[in-house]
CSV table of C-alpha atoms and ligand atoms in Angstrom, one decimal:
chain,number,residue,atom,x,y,z
A,4,MET,CA,131.7,125.4,93.4
A,5,SER,CA,132.2,125.7,90.3
A,6,ASP,CA,129.0,126.4,88.2
A,7,LYS,CA,127.7,123.4,86.0
A,8,LYS,CA,124.6,122.6,83.6
A,9,ILE,CA,123.0,119.3,85.0
A,10,LEU,CA,120.4,117.3,83.3
A,11,ILE,CA,118.3,115.2,86.1
A,12,THR,CA,115.6,113.2,84.0
A,13,GLY,CA,112.7,111.8,86.4
A,14,GLY,CA,112.4,115.1,87.6
A,15,ALA,CA,109.0,115.4,88.5
A,16,GLY,CA,108.7,111.8,90.4
A,17,PHE,CA,108.8,110.5,93.7
A,18,ILE,CA,112.2,110.5,94.5
A,19,GLY,CA,113.5,112.7,91.6
A,20,SER,CA,111.3,115.7,93.2
A,21,HIS,CA,113.5,115.4,96.0
A,22,VAL,CA,116.5,115.4,94.1
A,23,VAL,CA,115.9,118.0,92.0
A,24,ARG,CA,114.3,120.2,95.1
A,25,LEU,CA,118.0,119.7,97.0
A,26,PHE,CA,120.1,120.8,94.2
A,27,VAL,CA,118.2,123.2,92.9
A,28,ASN,CA,117.8,124.8,96.8
A,29,LYS,CA,121.3,123.9,97.5
A,30,TYR,CA,123.2,125.0,94.5
A,31,PRO,CA,122.2,128.2,93.4
A,32,ASN,CA,125.0,128.2,90.4
A,33,TYR,CA,124.0,125.1,88.8
A,34,SER,CA,121.6,125.5,86.3
A,35,ILE,CA,119.4,122.2,86.3
A,36,VAL,CA,117.1,120.8,83.3
A,37,ASN,CA,114.4,118.4,84.6
A,38,LEU,CA,113.7,115.9,81.6
A,39,ASP,CA,110.7,114.0,82.7
A,40,LYS,CA,108.0,112.7,80.2
A,41,LEU,CA,105.5,112.9,82.8
A,42,THR,CA,103.7,109.2,82.9
A,43,TYR,CA,101.5,108.3,85.1
A,44,ALA,CA,104.0,109.0,87.9
A,45,GLY,CA,105.3,112.1,87.5
A,46,ASN,CA,103.5,115.3,88.5
A,47,LEU,CA,104.4,118.7,88.6
A,48,ALA,CA,102.7,119.1,91.2
A,49,ASN,CA,105.8,117.8,93.0
A,50,LEU,CA,107.8,121.0,92.3
A,51,LYS,CA,105.2,123.7,92.8
A,52,ASP,CA,107.4,125.4,95.4
A,53,ILE,CA,110.7,125.6,92.8
A,54,GLU,CA,109.2,126.1,89.4
A,55,ASN,CA,110.1,129.4,89.1
A,56,LYS,CA,113.7,129.8,90.4
A,57,PRO,CA,116.0,131.0,88.1
A,58,ASN,CA,118.5,127.7,87.9
A,59,TYR,CA,115.6,125.5,87.4
A,60,LYS,CA,113.6,124.4,83.9
A,61,PHE,CA,111.6,121.3,83.1
A,62,ILE,CA,111.0,119.9,79.6
A,63,LYS,CA,108.5,117.5,79.1
A,64,GLY,CA,110.4,114.5,77.1
A,65,ASP,CA,110.8,110.9,76.7
A,66,ILE,CA,114.4,108.8,77.0
A,67,VAL,CA,113.0,106.6,74.9
A,68,ASP,CA,113.7,108.7,71.7
A,69,ALA,CA,116.8,108.6,71.0
A,70,SER,CA,117.3,111.4,68.5
A,71,PHE,CA,115.5,113.9,70.6
A,72,ILE,CA,117.8,112.9,73.7
A,73,SER,CA,120.8,113.4,71.2
A,74,GLY,CA,119.4,117.0,69.9
A,75,LEU,CA,118.4,117.9,73.6
A,76,PHE,CA,122.5,117.2,74.5
A,77,VAL,CA,123.7,119.0,71.8
A,78,GLU,CA,121.5,122.4,72.9
A,79,HIS,CA,122.0,122.2,76.4
A,80,LYS,CA,125.9,121.2,76.5
A,81,PHE,CA,125.1,119.2,79.7
A,82,ASP,CA,128.3,119.3,82.3
A,83,ALA,CA,126.4,115.9,84.3
A,84,VAL,CA,123.1,113.9,84.5
A,85,ILE,CA,121.5,112.3,87.0
A,86,HIS,CA,119.4,109.7,85.9
A,87,LEU,CA,116.5,108.5,88.3
A,88,ALA,CA,113.8,108.5,85.1
A,89,ALA,CA,112.8,105.0,85.1
A,90,GLU,CA,109.1,102.6,85.6
A,91,SER,CA,109.8,101.6,89.5
A,92,HIS,CA,106.8,99.2,90.1
A,93,VAL,CA,107.2,95.9,90.4
A,94,ASP,CA,103.5,95.1,90.1
A,95,ARG,CA,103.4,96.6,86.8
A,96,SER,CA,106.5,95.4,85.3
A,97,ILE,CA,105.0,91.7,85.8
A,98,SER,CA,102.1,92.5,84.2
A,99,ASN,CA,103.6,94.6,81.2
A,100,PRO,CA,107.8,93.7,81.1
A,101,LEU,CA,108.2,95.6,77.6
A,102,GLU,CA,107.6,99.2,79.1
A,103,PHE,CA,110.4,98.7,81.7
A,104,VAL,CA,112.5,97.0,78.8
A,105,MET,CA,112.1,100.3,76.6
A,106,THR,CA,112.4,102.9,79.4
A,107,ASN,CA,114.7,101.5,81.7
A,108,VAL,CA,117.1,99.5,79.6
A,109,ILE,CA,116.2,101.7,76.2
A,110,GLY,CA,116.3,105.0,77.6
A,111,THR,CA,119.5,104.5,79.7
A,112,VAL,CA,121.4,103.4,76.4
A,113,ASN,CA,119.7,106.5,74.5
A,114,LEU,CA,121.4,108.7,77.5
A,115,LEU,CA,124.8,107.1,77.9
A,116,ASN,CA,124.9,107.6,73.7
A,117,ALA,CA,124.4,110.8,73.6
A,118,ALA,CA,126.4,111.5,76.7
A,119,LYS,CA,129.5,109.7,74.9
A,120,GLN,CA,128.5,111.9,71.8
A,121,GLU,CA,129.0,115.1,73.4
A,122,TRP,CA,131.4,114.8,75.9
A,123,LYS,CA,133.8,112.0,73.7
A,124,ASP,CA,137.3,114.8,73.6
A,125,ASP,CA,136.8,114.5,77.1
A,126,PHE,CA,135.1,112.9,79.7
A,127,SER,CA,137.3,114.2,82.8
A,128,SER,CA,135.1,116.6,83.5
A,129,LYS,CA,131.6,115.7,83.1
A,130,ARG,CA,129.9,112.3,85.1
A,131,PHE,CA,126.7,110.1,84.5
A,132,TYR,CA,125.2,109.0,87.3
A,133,HIS,CA,122.7,106.4,87.6
A,134,VAL,CA,120.7,106.0,90.1
A,135,SER,CA,119.4,102.2,91.0
A,136,THR,CA,118.1,99.9,93.1
A,137,ASP,CA,119.2,97.3,95.6
A,138,GLU,CA,117.2,95.0,93.9
A,139,VAL,CA,119.8,93.9,91.3
A,140,TYR,CA,121.1,91.8,94.1
A,141,GLY,CA,118.0,89.7,94.2
A,142,ALA,CA,116.8,88.2,97.5
A,143,LEU,CA,118.4,87.3,101.0
A,144,GLY,CA,117.3,84.6,103.2
A,145,GLU,CA,116.7,85.3,106.9
A,146,THR,CA,120.5,86.3,107.2
A,147,GLY,CA,122.8,88.7,105.5
A,148,MET,CA,123.2,91.9,103.8
A,149,PHE,CA,124.1,93.0,100.3
A,150,THR,CA,127.6,94.8,99.7
A,151,GLU,CA,128.6,96.3,96.6
A,152,GLU,CA,130.3,92.8,96.1
A,153,THR,CA,127.2,90.7,96.2
A,154,LYS,CA,126.4,89.5,92.2
A,155,TYR,CA,123.6,90.5,90.2
A,156,ASP,CA,120.3,88.1,90.7
A,157,PRO,CA,117.3,89.9,89.7
A,158,HIS,CA,114.2,88.0,89.8
A,159,SER,CA,111.3,90.8,88.8
A,160,PRO,CA,111.4,91.9,85.2
A,161,TYR,CA,111.4,95.9,87.2
A,162,SER,CA,114.6,94.7,88.9
A,163,ALA,CA,115.7,92.3,85.5
A,164,SER,CA,115.4,96.3,83.5
A,165,LYS,CA,117.4,97.9,86.4
A,166,ALA,CA,120.4,95.4,86.3
A,167,SER,CA,120.8,95.4,82.6
A,168,SER,CA,120.6,99.2,83.1
A,169,ASP,CA,123.5,98.9,85.3
A,170,HIS,CA,126.1,96.8,83.5
A,171,PHE,CA,125.2,98.9,80.6
A,172,VAL,CA,126.3,102.4,82.7
A,173,ARG,CA,129.6,99.7,83.4
A,174,ALA,CA,129.9,98.8,80.3
A,175,TYR,CA,130.1,102.5,79.3
A,176,HIS,CA,132.7,103.1,82.2
A,177,ASP,CA,134.9,99.9,81.0
A,178,THR,CA,134.6,100.5,77.3
A,179,TYR,CA,134.8,103.7,76.3
A,180,GLY,CA,136.2,105.8,79.3
A,181,LEU,CA,132.7,107.6,80.1
A,182,ASP,CA,132.8,109.0,84.1
A,183,ALA,CA,129.7,106.6,85.2
A,184,VAL,CA,129.1,106.2,88.9
A,185,ILE,CA,126.0,103.7,90.2
A,186,SER,CA,124.0,103.9,93.9
A,187,ASN,CA,121.9,101.0,94.7
A,188,CYS,CA,118.8,101.8,97.1
A,189,SER,CA,117.2,100.3,99.4
A,190,ASN,CA,113.3,101.2,99.7
A,191,ASN,CA,112.3,105.0,100.3
A,192,TYR,CA,109.5,106.1,101.8
A,193,GLY,CA,108.1,110.2,102.6
A,194,SER,CA,105.7,112.5,100.4
A,195,HIS,CA,105.1,112.7,96.8
A,196,HIS,CA,105.8,108.7,96.9
A,197,PHE,CA,102.7,107.6,94.6
A,198,PRO,CA,100.2,105.4,96.2
A,199,GLU,CA,100.7,102.2,94.5
A,200,LYS,CA,103.7,101.6,97.0
A,201,LEU,CA,103.4,99.9,100.1
A,202,ILE,CA,103.2,102.7,102.5
A,203,PRO,CA,101.3,105.6,100.3
A,204,LEU,CA,98.8,103.0,99.6
A,205,ALA,CA,98.2,102.0,102.6
A,206,ILE,CA,97.5,105.6,103.8
A,207,HIS,CA,95.5,106.7,101.4
A,208,ASN,CA,93.3,102.8,102.1
A,209,ILE,CA,93.6,104.1,106.0
A,210,LYS,CA,92.4,107.4,105.6
A,211,ASN,CA,89.1,106.2,103.3
A,212,ASN,CA,88.8,103.2,106.1
A,213,LYS,CA,89.3,101.0,102.9
A,214,PRO,CA,91.2,97.0,103.0
A,215,VAL,CA,94.7,97.8,103.9
A,216,PRO,CA,96.2,94.7,101.1
A,217,VAL,CA,99.2,92.6,102.3
A,218,TYR,CA,100.4,90.0,100.1
A,219,GLY,CA,101.1,86.9,101.1
A,220,LYS,CA,101.7,86.7,105.1
A,221,GLY,CA,103.5,89.9,105.3
A,222,GLU,CA,106.7,88.7,106.2
A,223,ASN,CA,108.8,89.8,103.8
A,224,VAL,CA,111.1,92.3,104.7
A,225,ARG,CA,111.7,95.7,103.3
A,226,ASP,CA,115.3,97.8,104.3
A,227,TRP,CA,113.0,101.6,104.4
A,228,LEU,CA,114.8,104.7,103.9
A,229,TYR,CA,113.6,108.5,104.8
A,230,VAL,CA,112.9,109.8,100.5
A,231,GLU,CA,115.3,113.0,101.5
A,232,ASP,CA,118.3,111.2,103.1
A,233,HIS,CA,118.8,109.4,99.5
A,234,ALA,CA,118.3,112.7,98.3
A,235,THR,CA,121.1,113.4,100.1
A,236,ALA,CA,123.3,110.7,99.6
A,237,ILE,CA,122.9,111.1,96.0
A,238,ASP,CA,124.2,114.6,96.2
A,239,ILE,CA,127.3,113.5,98.1
A,240,VAL,CA,128.0,110.4,95.7
A,241,PHE,CA,127.5,112.7,92.7
A,242,HIS,CA,129.9,115.4,94.7
A,243,LYS,CA,132.5,112.6,95.8
A,244,ALA,CA,132.8,109.6,94.3
A,245,LYS,CA,135.5,108.3,91.9
A,246,ALA,CA,134.6,107.3,88.0
A,247,GLY,CA,133.4,103.7,88.1
A,248,ASP,CA,132.4,103.6,91.4
A,249,THR,CA,129.6,102.3,93.3
A,250,TYR,CA,127.8,103.2,96.6
A,251,ASN,CA,125.0,101.1,98.6
A,252,ILE,CA,122.2,103.8,100.3
A,253,GLY,CA,120.4,101.9,103.3
A,254,GLY,CA,118.9,103.1,106.0
A,255,HIS,CA,120.1,99.7,108.3
A,256,ASN,CA,116.1,99.6,108.8
A,257,GLU,CA,114.6,96.2,108.2
A,258,TRP,CA,111.0,95.7,108.9
A,259,LYS,CA,108.2,92.9,107.8
A,260,ASN,CA,105.5,94.1,106.3
A,261,ILE,CA,103.6,93.1,108.2
A,262,ASP,CA,104.8,95.0,111.0
A,263,VAL,CA,105.3,98.4,109.4
A,264,ILE,CA,101.4,98.1,108.4
A,265,ARG,CA,100.6,97.8,111.9
A,266,LEU,CA,102.6,100.5,113.4
A,267,LEU,CA,101.2,103.0,110.4
A,268,CYS,CA,97.7,101.7,111.6
A,269,SER,CA,98.8,103.2,115.3
A,270,ILE,CA,100.1,106.2,114.1
A,271,MET,CA,97.1,106.5,111.9
A,272,ASP,CA,94.5,106.2,114.5
A,273,LYS,CA,96.4,108.8,116.9
A,274,LYS,CA,96.5,111.6,114.2
A,275,LEU,CA,92.6,110.7,112.6
A,276,GLY,CA,91.4,110.2,116.2
A,277,ARG,CA,90.1,107.0,116.1
A,278,ALA,CA,90.6,104.3,119.0
A,279,GLU,CA,93.8,102.3,119.1
A,280,GLY,CA,93.3,99.2,117.3
A,281,GLU,CA,90.7,100.4,114.8
A,282,SER,CA,92.7,100.9,111.9
A,283,ALA,CA,94.3,97.6,111.8
A,284,LYS,CA,90.8,96.2,111.6
A,285,LEU,CA,91.2,96.9,108.1
A,286,ILE,CA,94.5,94.8,107.3
A,287,THR,CA,93.7,91.6,104.5
A,288,PHE,CA,96.1,89.2,103.6
A,289,VAL,CA,95.4,88.7,100.1
A,290,LYS,CA,97.5,86.8,97.5
A,291,ASP,CA,101.2,87.5,96.8
A,292,ARG,CA,103.2,89.1,94.3
A,293,ALA,CA,104.4,86.3,91.9
A,294,GLY,CA,108.3,85.7,92.7
A,295,HIS,CA,107.7,88.1,95.0
A,296,ASP,CA,111.7,88.5,96.9
A,297,LEU,CA,111.4,87.7,100.8
A,298,ARG,CA,114.1,90.1,102.1
A,299,TYR,CA,116.3,92.8,101.1
A,300,ALA,CA,119.1,94.5,103.8
A,301,ILE,CA,121.6,97.1,102.6
A,302,ASP,CA,124.9,97.2,103.9
A,303,SER,CA,125.9,101.1,103.2
A,304,SER,CA,129.0,101.0,105.8
A,305,LYS,CA,131.1,101.8,102.5
A,306,LEU,CA,129.2,105.1,101.8
A,307,GLN,CA,129.0,105.8,105.5
A,308,LYS,CA,133.1,105.4,105.7
A,309,GLU,CA,134.4,106.6,103.0
A,310,LEU,CA,132.0,109.6,102.1
A,311,GLY,CA,130.7,110.4,105.3
A,312,TRP,CA,126.8,110.0,104.8
A,313,THR,CA,124.6,108.9,107.5
A,314,PRO,CA,120.6,108.7,107.4
A,315,SER,CA,119.2,111.7,109.4
A,316,LEU,CA,115.8,110.1,110.6
A,317,GLN,CA,114.2,107.2,112.4
A,318,PHE,CA,111.9,105.1,110.9
A,319,GLU,CA,108.9,105.8,113.8
A,320,GLU,CA,109.8,109.6,112.9
A,321,GLY,CA,109.8,109.3,109.6
A,322,LEU,CA,106.4,107.9,109.0
A,323,GLU,CA,104.8,110.1,111.4
A,324,LYS,CA,106.2,112.6,108.7
A,325,THR,CA,105.2,111.2,105.8
A,326,VAL,CA,101.8,110.2,107.5
A,327,GLY,CA,101.4,114.0,108.6
A,328,TRP,CA,102.0,115.2,104.8
A,329,TYR,CA,99.5,113.2,103.4
A,330,LEU,CA,96.8,114.0,106.0
A,331,SER,CA,97.6,118.0,104.9
A,332,ASN,CA,97.8,117.6,101.4
A,333,GLU,CA,95.0,115.9,100.3
A,334,GLU,CA,94.4,117.4,97.1
A,335,TRP,CA,97.3,115.8,95.6
A,336,LEU,CA,96.0,112.6,97.0
A,337,ARG,CA,92.6,113.0,95.7
A,338,GLU,CA,94.2,114.2,92.5
A,339,VAL,CA,96.8,110.9,92.1
A,340,THR,CA,93.9,108.4,93.0
A,341,SER,CA,91.4,109.6,90.1
A,342,GLY,CA,91.3,109.3,86.4
A,343,ASP,CA,94.0,105.4,85.6
A,344,TYR,CA,94.8,104.8,89.2
A,345,LYS,CA,91.1,103.3,89.9
A,346,LYS,CA,91.3,101.3,86.9
A,347,TYR,CA,94.4,100.6,87.6
A,348,TYR,CA,93.4,100.0,91.4
A,349,GLU,CA,91.0,97.7,90.2
A,350,ASP,CA,92.6,94.7,88.2
A,351,GLN,CA,95.3,94.7,90.7
A,352,TYR,CA,93.5,94.3,93.7
A,353,ALA,CA,89.6,93.2,92.6
A,354,LYS,CA,90.5,89.5,92.2
A,355,ARG,CA,92.8,89.4,94.3
B,425,NAD,P1,108.9,107.1,89.6
B,425,NAD,O1,107.8,106.0,89.5
B,425,NAD,O2,107.9,108.1,91.0
B,425,NAD,O3,109.0,108.3,89.7
B,425,NAD,C1,109.8,107.7,87.6
B,425,NAD,C2,109.8,109.3,87.2
B,425,NAD,O4,110.6,108.9,85.8
B,425,NAD,C3,108.5,109.8,86.6
B,425,NAD,O5,108.2,111.1,86.9
B,425,NAD,C4,107.8,109.6,85.5
B,425,NAD,O6,107.3,110.3,84.7
B,425,NAD,C5,109.7,109.6,84.8
B,425,NAD,N1,109.6,108.7,83.7
B,425,NAD,C6,109.1,107.3,83.5
B,425,NAD,N2,109.3,107.2,82.2
B,425,NAD,C7,109.9,107.8,81.8
B,425,NAD,C8,110.7,108.1,79.7
B,425,NAD,N3,110.4,107.1,79.0
B,425,NAD,N4,111.1,109.4,79.9
B,425,NAD,C9,111.2,110.3,80.7
B,425,NAD,N5,110.9,110.4,82.1
B,425,NAD,C10,110.3,109.2,82.4
B,425,NAD,O7,110.2,106.4,90.5
B,425,NAD,P2,110.9,106.9,92.2
B,425,NAD,O8,110.3,105.6,93.3
B,425,NAD,O9,110.7,108.7,91.7
B,425,NAD,O10,112.3,105.9,91.2
B,425,NAD,C11,113.2,106.8,90.6
B,425,NAD,C12,114.4,106.0,90.5
B,425,NAD,O11,114.9,105.5,91.8
B,425,NAD,C13,114.2,104.8,89.6
B,425,NAD,O12,115.2,104.8,88.7
B,425,NAD,C14,114.3,103.9,91.1
B,425,NAD,O13,114.9,102.5,90.1
B,425,NAD,C15,115.3,104.2,91.5
B,425,NAD,N6,114.8,103.5,93.1
B,425,NAD,C16,113.6,103.6,93.4
B,425,NAD,C17,113.3,103.4,94.7
B,425,NAD,C18,112.1,103.7,95.3
B,425,NAD,O14,112.0,103.0,96.7
B,425,NAD,N7,110.9,104.3,94.8
B,425,NAD,C19,114.7,102.9,95.3
B,425,NAD,C20,115.8,102.5,94.8
B,425,NAD,C21,116.0,103.0,93.6
B,426,DAU,O1,114.3,97.9,97.1
B,426,DAU,C1,114.2,99.5,96.3
B,426,DAU,C2,112.7,99.6,95.8
B,426,DAU,O2,112.0,99.4,96.5
B,426,DAU,C3,112.6,100.2,94.2
B,426,DAU,O3,113.5,99.5,93.5
B,426,DAU,C4,111.6,99.8,93.7
B,426,DAU,O4,111.3,100.8,93.1
B,426,DAU,C5,110.1,100.7,94.8
B,426,DAU,O5,108.9,100.2,93.6
B,426,DAU,C6,110.3,99.5,96.0
B,426,DAU,O6,109.6,97.9,95.6
B,426,DAU,P1,109.1,97.0,96.5
B,426,DAU,O7,108.4,95.9,95.4
B,426,DAU,O8,110.0,96.4,97.7
B,426,DAU,O9,108.2,98.0,96.9
B,426,DAU,P2,106.6,98.3,96.8
B,426,DAU,O10,106.0,99.4,97.7
B,426,DAU,O11,105.7,97.6,96.1
B,426,DAU,O12,106.2,96.8,98.4
B,426,DAU,C7,107.0,97.1,99.6
B,426,DAU,C8,106.3,95.7,99.9
B,426,DAU,O13,105.1,95.7,100.2
B,426,DAU,C9,106.8,93.9,99.4
B,426,DAU,O14,107.3,93.2,99.9
B,426,DAU,C10,105.9,94.0,98.0
B,426,DAU,C11,104.5,94.0,99.9
B,426,DAU,N1,103.4,94.9,99.1
B,426,DAU,C12,103.6,96.0,98.4
B,426,DAU,C13,102.3,96.5,97.8
B,426,DAU,C14,102.0,97.6,96.8
B,426,DAU,C15,102.2,94.4,99.5
B,426,DAU,O15,102.3,93.9,101.0
B,426,DAU,N2,101.0,95.2,99.3
B,426,DAU,C16,100.6,96.4,98.3
B,426,DAU,O16,99.3,96.8,97.8
């Protein structure tokens, strides 16, 4: 494996921190630069175990700042970009769509422009990898799965911004010849997940004996993948995909939200020494999310067949590990749920 200097954006976030850790530990000859704005979702505590590694460097910065980004590319002479920085929460996108346009669309175009400018003499040994979501495909009914051929049909401001950024990445490949690849992944879960998303929010509330809000009737279906399996897939796609190619990533693991929460409650009853059924009393049905997509299910057979990736963990096992992580990292949870989080929670849930 030859030496490479790789820019990973959003590396202090949930998935980004797992990707940074995997690359820093697995590829000591790569030099990894983690660029992150450290928004509410970015947290350097997620990377404590690798912060002093010789092949790792953190830079605080905003991908929306075009001149900063082009200067960074001139200074560092990156060989590749793995782009994860984004505003990632659907509910926040409903309250503040513009923030999502700025980071997810403008920020991505700024990175593409800087890469195009810096690499224009020879795109062949460079790579721009855009990490995206299955939400660009819209919503499924009771049957069917998203494939790489499914037409884009985003519904939320978040998914519209991610769809737009995907289109820009493909446009830079088709128009300028930039070596670009995209993967679209289903819902991730695991350690270091910010407790605005369903699973970590529920763990936090169950632990503190607070109501667990389930939108609508809890009938919506999500396809859950352990975050470390996503990081492994990103490693494989980054190294093996053809320029211009796209891969879906998912664990073939569909669950109704209410069933996920019931399973979590039962795992937490055991771990917290509560009577079976105790935590489930906290389940509270609340007003549905506007435009709530009914069902996501991803067909990742192209990735499995062509590049040989398979998910490693069953959902029950992954959830147990995840709950175990949150229960033994109380300080992390306390820190991220203090300050602005309290206001966020109040605004989202108080009148729901
Ligand atoms: P996250 O919200 O946990 O982390 C996002 C990171 O990006 C944070 O560290 C944040 O500080 C950083 N960031 C935000 N705006 C920035 C800016 N303007 N400049 C620089 N850094 C900025 O998100 P996540 O869940 O880890 O998702 C990472 C990527 O994966 C996103 O692109 C998301 O769309 C995609 N994705 C997420 C999931 C999922 O289930 N979480 C599934 C599929 C794809
Ligand atoms: O599918 C991939 C996407 O998965 C990623 O692109 C997004 O970045 C990520 O946030 C996630 O989006 P979702 O909207 O599916 O995730 P969230 O955890 O917010 O919600 C999961 C399901 O749970 C969804 O149907 C809404 C519901 N929900 C969510 C919250 C926060 C509740 O019922 N109650 C809640 O309090």
